Coordinates of C-alpha atoms in Angstrom, one line a residue:
M504 CA -15.0 -11.6 -13.9
V505 CA -13.0 -10.2 -16.8
K506 CA -13.9 -6.7 -15.8
G507 CA -13.1 -7.2 -12.2
C508 CA -9.8 -8.8 -13.0
F509 CA -8.9 -6.0 -15.4
F510 CA -9.5 -3.2 -12.9
T511 CA -7.8 -5.0 -10.1
V512 CA -4.6 -5.3 -12.2
A513 CA -4.9 -1.7 -13.2
Q514 CA -5.4 -0.5 -9.7
L515 CA -2.6 -2.5 -8.1
R516 CA -0.1 -2.3 -11.0
L517 CA 1.1 -5.9 -10.8
A518 CA -0.2 -9.3 -9.5
T519 CA 0.0 -13.0 -9.9
P520 CA -3.0 -15.2 -10.7
H521 CA -3.0 -16.6 -7.2
Q522 CA -3.1 -13.1 -5.7
L523 CA -6.0 -12.2 -8.0
K524 CA -7.8 -15.3 -7.0
A525 CA -7.4 -14.4 -3.3
L526 CA -8.9 -11.0 -4.1
L527 CA -11.7 -11.9 -6.5
L528 CA -12.5 -15.6 -6.0
P529 CA -11.2 -16.5 -2.5
H530 CA -13.4 -19.6 -2.2
H531 CA -12.3 -21.2 -5.5
Q532 CA -9.7 -23.9 -5.2
D533 CA -7.9 -23.1 -8.4
T534 CA -7.0 -20.2 -10.7
D535 CA -8.8 -21.4 -13.8
Y536 CA -11.3 -18.6 -14.0
I537 CA -8.7 -16.0 -13.3
R538 CA -6.3 -17.3 -15.9
R539 CA -9.1 -17.4 -18.5
A540 CA -10.0 -13.8 -17.8
L541 CA -6.4 -12.8 -18.0
R542 CA -6.0 -14.6 -21.4
N543 CA -9.0 -12.7 -22.7
L544 CA -7.5 -9.4 -21.6
L545 CA -4.1 -10.5 -23.2
D546 CA -5.9 -11.1 -26.5
D547 CA -7.3 -7.6 -26.3
R548 CA -3.8 -6.2 -25.5
L549 CA -5.1 -4.6 -22.3
V550 CA -2.7 -6.6 -20.1
G551 CA 0.8 -8.1 -20.5
R552 CA 2.7 -10.8 -18.6
T553 CA 6.2 -11.8 -17.7
H554 CA 7.4 -15.2 -16.6
R555 CA 10.0 -15.7 -13.9
A556 CA 10.8 -18.9 -12.0
Q557 CA 7.6 -20.8 -13.2
Q558 CA 5.4 -17.9 -12.2
S559 CA 3.5 -15.5 -14.3
Y560 CA 3.2 -11.8 -13.4
W561 CA 0.4 -9.7 -15.0
Y562 CA 0.3 -5.9 -15.5
C563 CA -1.7 -3.4 -17.5
T564 CA -0.3 -2.3 -20.8
P565 CA -0.4 1.5 -21.6
A566 CA -3.6 0.8 -23.7
G567 CA -5.1 -1.0 -20.7
L568 CA -4.2 1.9 -18.3
A569 CA -5.7 4.4 -20.7
E570 CA -8.9 2.2 -21.0
A571 CA -9.2 2.0 -17.2
A572 CA -8.7 5.7 -16.7
A573 CA -11.2 6.6 -19.5
S574 CA -13.9 4.4 -18.0
G575 CA -13.5 6.0 -14.6
G576 CA -12.5 2.7 -13.0
L577 CA -9.0 3.7 -12.1
A578 CA -9.1 5.7 -8.9
S579 CA -5.4 6.7 -9.0
K580 CA -3.1 7.8 -11.8
A581 CA -0.7 5.3 -13.2
G582 CA 2.2 4.7 -10.8
R583 CA 5.6 6.1 -11.4
T584 CA 6.9 2.6 -11.6
T585 CA 4.9 0.8 -14.3
G586 CA 3.7 -2.7 -13.8
Q587 CA 5.8 -3.9 -16.8
R588 CA 9.0 -2.4 -15.3
A589 CA 8.2 -3.8 -11.9
A590 CA 7.6 -7.3 -13.3
A591 CA 10.9 -7.3 -15.1
R592 CA 13.1 -6.3 -12.1
T593 CA 13.4 -8.7 -9.1
G594 CA 13.5 -6.0 -6.4
L595 CA 10.7 -4.0 -7.8
R596 CA 8.6 -7.1 -8.5
E597 CA 9.0 -8.5 -4.9
H598 CA 8.1 -5.1 -3.5
A599 CA 5.0 -4.8 -5.6
L600 CA 3.9 -8.3 -4.8
A601 CA 4.3 -7.6 -1.1
L602 CA 2.0 -4.6 -1.4
V603 CA -0.6 -6.8 -3.1
D604 CA -0.3 -9.3 -0.2
T605 CA -0.9 -6.4 2.2
V606 CA -4.0 -5.5 0.2
I607 CA -5.2 -9.1 0.4
A608 CA -4.7 -9.1 4.2
F609 CA -6.8 -6.0 4.7
H610 CA -9.5 -7.2 2.2
H611 CA -10.0 -10.6 3.8
V612 CA -11.0 -9.0 7.1
G613 CA -13.2 -6.3 5.5
A614 CA -10.9 -3.5 6.6
A615 CA -10.4 -2.0 3.1
D616 CA -11.6 -2.9 -0.4
P617 CA -8.9 -3.4 -3.1
A618 CA -10.6 -0.7 -5.2
D619 CA -10.0 1.8 -2.4
W620 CA -6.2 1.6 -2.6
Q621 CA -4.1 4.1 -4.5
V622 CA -0.5 3.0 -5.4
E623 CA 2.5 5.4 -5.5
V624 CA 0.8 8.6 -4.4
A625 CA 3.0 11.7 -4.2
P626 CA 1.7 14.2 -1.7
P627 CA 3.5 17.6 -1.6
T628 CA 5.9 18.1 1.3
P629 CA 8.5 20.9 2.0
A630 CA 11.0 18.2 3.1
G631 CA 11.8 16.7 -0.3
S632 CA 10.2 14.0 -2.5
L633 CA 7.7 11.8 -0.9
V634 CA 6.0 8.9 -2.7
S635 CA 3.7 6.7 -0.6
D636 CA 3.7 3.0 -1.5
G637 CA 0.0 3.0 -0.9
V638 CA -2.9 5.0 0.5
M639 CA -6.0 3.2 1.5
L640 CA -9.5 4.2 2.3
L641 CA -10.6 2.2 5.3
A642 CA -14.1 0.8 5.8
D643 CA -14.8 3.4 8.5
G644 CA -14.1 6.3 6.0
S645 CA -10.7 7.2 7.3
H646 CA -7.4 6.8 5.5
A647 CA -4.0 5.3 6.2
F648 CA -0.6 5.5 4.5
V649 CA 1.2 2.2 3.9
E650 CA 4.9 1.7 3.4
I651 CA 6.3 -1.7 2.4
D652 CA 9.9 -2.3 3.5
R653 CA 12.0 -5.1 2.2
T654 CA 15.5 -3.7 1.7
M655 CA 15.6 0.0 2.7
S656 CA 18.2 1.0 5.3
Y657 CA 17.0 2.2 8.7
A658 CA 18.3 5.7 7.9
R659 CA 16.1 5.8 4.7
L660 CA 13.1 4.5 6.6
L661 CA 13.5 7.2 9.2
A662 CA 14.1 9.9 6.6
K663 CA 10.9 8.9 4.8
L664 CA 9.0 9.1 8.2
E665 CA 10.3 12.6 8.7
R666 CA 9.0 13.6 5.3
Y667 CA 5.5 12.4 6.3
D668 CA 5.8 14.5 9.4
A669 CA 6.8 17.5 7.3
Y670 CA 3.7 16.9 5.1
R671 CA 1.6 16.8 8.2
S672 CA 3.1 20.1 9.5
A673 CA 3.1 22.0 6.2
P674 CA 1.4 25.4 6.4
T675 CA -2.1 25.9 5.0
S676 CA -2.4 27.2 1.4
G677 CA -5.0 29.4 -0.1
R678 CA -6.9 32.3 1.4
G679 CA -10.0 30.4 2.5
N680 CA -13.3 32.3 2.6
A681 CA -16.0 33.5 5.0
A682 CA -17.3 29.9 5.4
R683 CA -14.0 28.1 5.7
A684 CA -10.5 28.8 6.9
P685 CA -7.5 27.9 4.8
R686 CA -6.5 24.3 4.8
S687 CA -3.3 22.3 4.3
H688 CA -3.1 19.7 1.5
W689 CA -3.7 16.7 3.8
Q690 CA -6.7 18.4 5.4
E691 CA -8.3 18.9 2.0
I692 CA -7.8 15.3 1.1
Y693 CA -8.0 13.3 4.3
A694 CA -9.5 15.3 7.2
G695 CA -13.2 15.3 6.0
P696 CA -15.4 18.4 5.4
S697 CA -15.4 19.4 9.1
L698 CA -11.8 18.5 9.8
E699 CA -13.1 15.8 12.1
R700 CA -10.4 13.2 11.1
P701 CA -6.8 13.4 12.3
F702 CA -3.7 12.9 10.0
P703 CA -3.8 9.3 8.7
P704 CA -1.6 6.8 10.5
L705 CA 1.6 5.7 8.8
L706 CA 1.7 1.9 8.7
F707 CA 5.1 0.2 8.0
V708 CA 4.8 -3.4 6.8
L709 CA 8.1 -5.2 6.9
A710 CA 8.3 -8.0 4.3
P711 CA 10.8 -10.9 3.9
A712 CA 13.7 -10.3 1.6
R713 CA 16.7 -12.5 0.6
R714 CA 20.0 -11.8 2.3
R715 CA 18.3 -9.5 4.8
A716 CA 17.4 -10.0 8.5
A717 CA 14.0 -11.5 9.2
P718 CA 11.1 -9.0 9.3
A719 CA 10.7 -9.3 13.0
T720 CA 14.4 -8.5 13.6
R721 CA 14.3 -5.5 11.3
E722 CA 11.1 -4.3 13.1
A723 CA 12.7 -4.5 16.5
V724 CA 15.8 -2.6 15.3
F725 CA 13.6 0.1 13.7
H726 CA 11.8 0.7 17.0
D727 CA 15.2 0.9 18.8
R728 CA 16.4 3.5 16.4
A729 CA 13.3 5.6 16.0
R730 CA 12.8 8.7 18.2
P731 CA 9.1 9.6 18.2
N732 CA 9.4 13.4 18.2
W733 CA 6.9 13.8 15.4
R734 CA 3.2 14.6 15.3
I735 CA 2.0 11.6 13.5
T736 CA 1.1 8.0 14.5
V737 CA 3.5 5.4 13.3
A738 CA 2.9 1.7 13.6
T739 CA 4.7 -1.4 12.3
T740 CA 4.0 -5.0 11.7
T741 CA 5.5 -7.8 9.6
L742 CA 3.9 -9.2 6.5
P743 CA 3.9 -12.8 7.9
L744 CA 2.1 -11.5 11.0
L745 CA -0.4 -9.4 9.1
T746 CA -1.1 -12.3 6.7
A747 CA -1.6 -14.8 9.5
H748 CA -3.9 -12.7 11.7
G749 CA -5.3 -9.8 9.7
S750 CA -5.1 -6.1 10.2
E751 CA -7.9 -5.9 12.8
R752 CA -6.1 -8.2 15.2
P753 CA -3.4 -6.9 17.6
V754 CA -0.5 -7.0 15.1
W755 CA 0.5 -3.3 15.1
R756 CA 3.3 -2.0 17.3
V757 CA 3.2 1.7 17.8
V758 CA 6.6 3.5 17.7
G759 CA 7.2 5.0 21.2
D760 CA 4.6 2.8 22.9
G761 CA 6.6 -0.2 24.0
E762 CA 6.4 -3.7 22.7
N763 CA 2.7 -4.3 23.1
R764 CA 0.7 -4.7 19.9
R765 CA -2.7 -3.2 19.1
P766 CA -5.5 -3.8 16.5
L767 CA -5.8 -1.2 13.8
A768 CA -8.9 0.4 15.4
A769 CA -7.0 1.0 18.6
L770 CA -4.1 3.0 17.2
P771 CA -3.7 6.2 19.2
A772 CA -4.5 9.6 17.6
P773 CA -1.5 11.7 16.6
R774 CA -0.3 14.4 19.0

C-alpha cells in the first residue's frame, strides 16, 4: 500500500487522502490505511503535505520525485507546476484536484488506469506553447488529451484548441528510411507502429469554480462560440456529469455535432 500510494502521488502531482482512497482502496469505508501509508512516506521525506480548510493535500518532495524516477515508476517527467506549489495556491490546487477527480472517474469504469496518465505534457507545436493538463492511455490502447477548465476565458480555451490543431497539422520531421516514411511528432508517439490510430481526441472537462458560471452553462457557451474548422475531435463534459455517470456513458458532447451526448467509445474520428 505504501508503494502504491507513493507512486500515485508522484504520478498525479497532488491528491487528498480521500482521492487516494478512491483510487487505491475504493471499497474501504475510511482513509486509515491511506493516512498511515502517507505518514510513513512523510517520515522518509518522500512526500510533503499542506493543510487548508481542515483538509490535507499531499505531494511528492524533490527527493520523492527523484526516487520515483530512478525506480522507473514515474511514467512522466515532473510537471512544470510542482505539487508543493499547487498545494499552496488555491487556483492551482483546485485545478490539480479536479484533474485527480477526472482520473478517478475514468478509473472507476475501467477506461484508464491511474498509472497510465501523464500530467503537464508539452508536445511541440508551431503555434506557440502547448502544455496538456493530462494525456491518458486508454484501456483499448489509444490515447486522449484532457484539459481541465475552471477559470479560463473562452478566448483562451479556443486558442489552446487551435494549438492542438497546429500540433496535429505540423509537418513531418526526419528523413525516414526505406522501411518507413517520415512521421510527425504525434504519429511517432500516438499513432501506433502502422499509423492505424488517428490523432487523439481532445476532451475538455469543465469543473466548478467559485464566482464563475456553472460548468453546464460554460459548456453551452463554449459550444456556441466554437467554430469547428479544425482537423481534430473535440468533446466536452462537466466534472459533475463525468463523476456521476463515468466516461463510458453518453456524457460527451462533440463540438459541431449538436447537443446530443455520446459515450467515449462513440466519439467520431477526426477529419
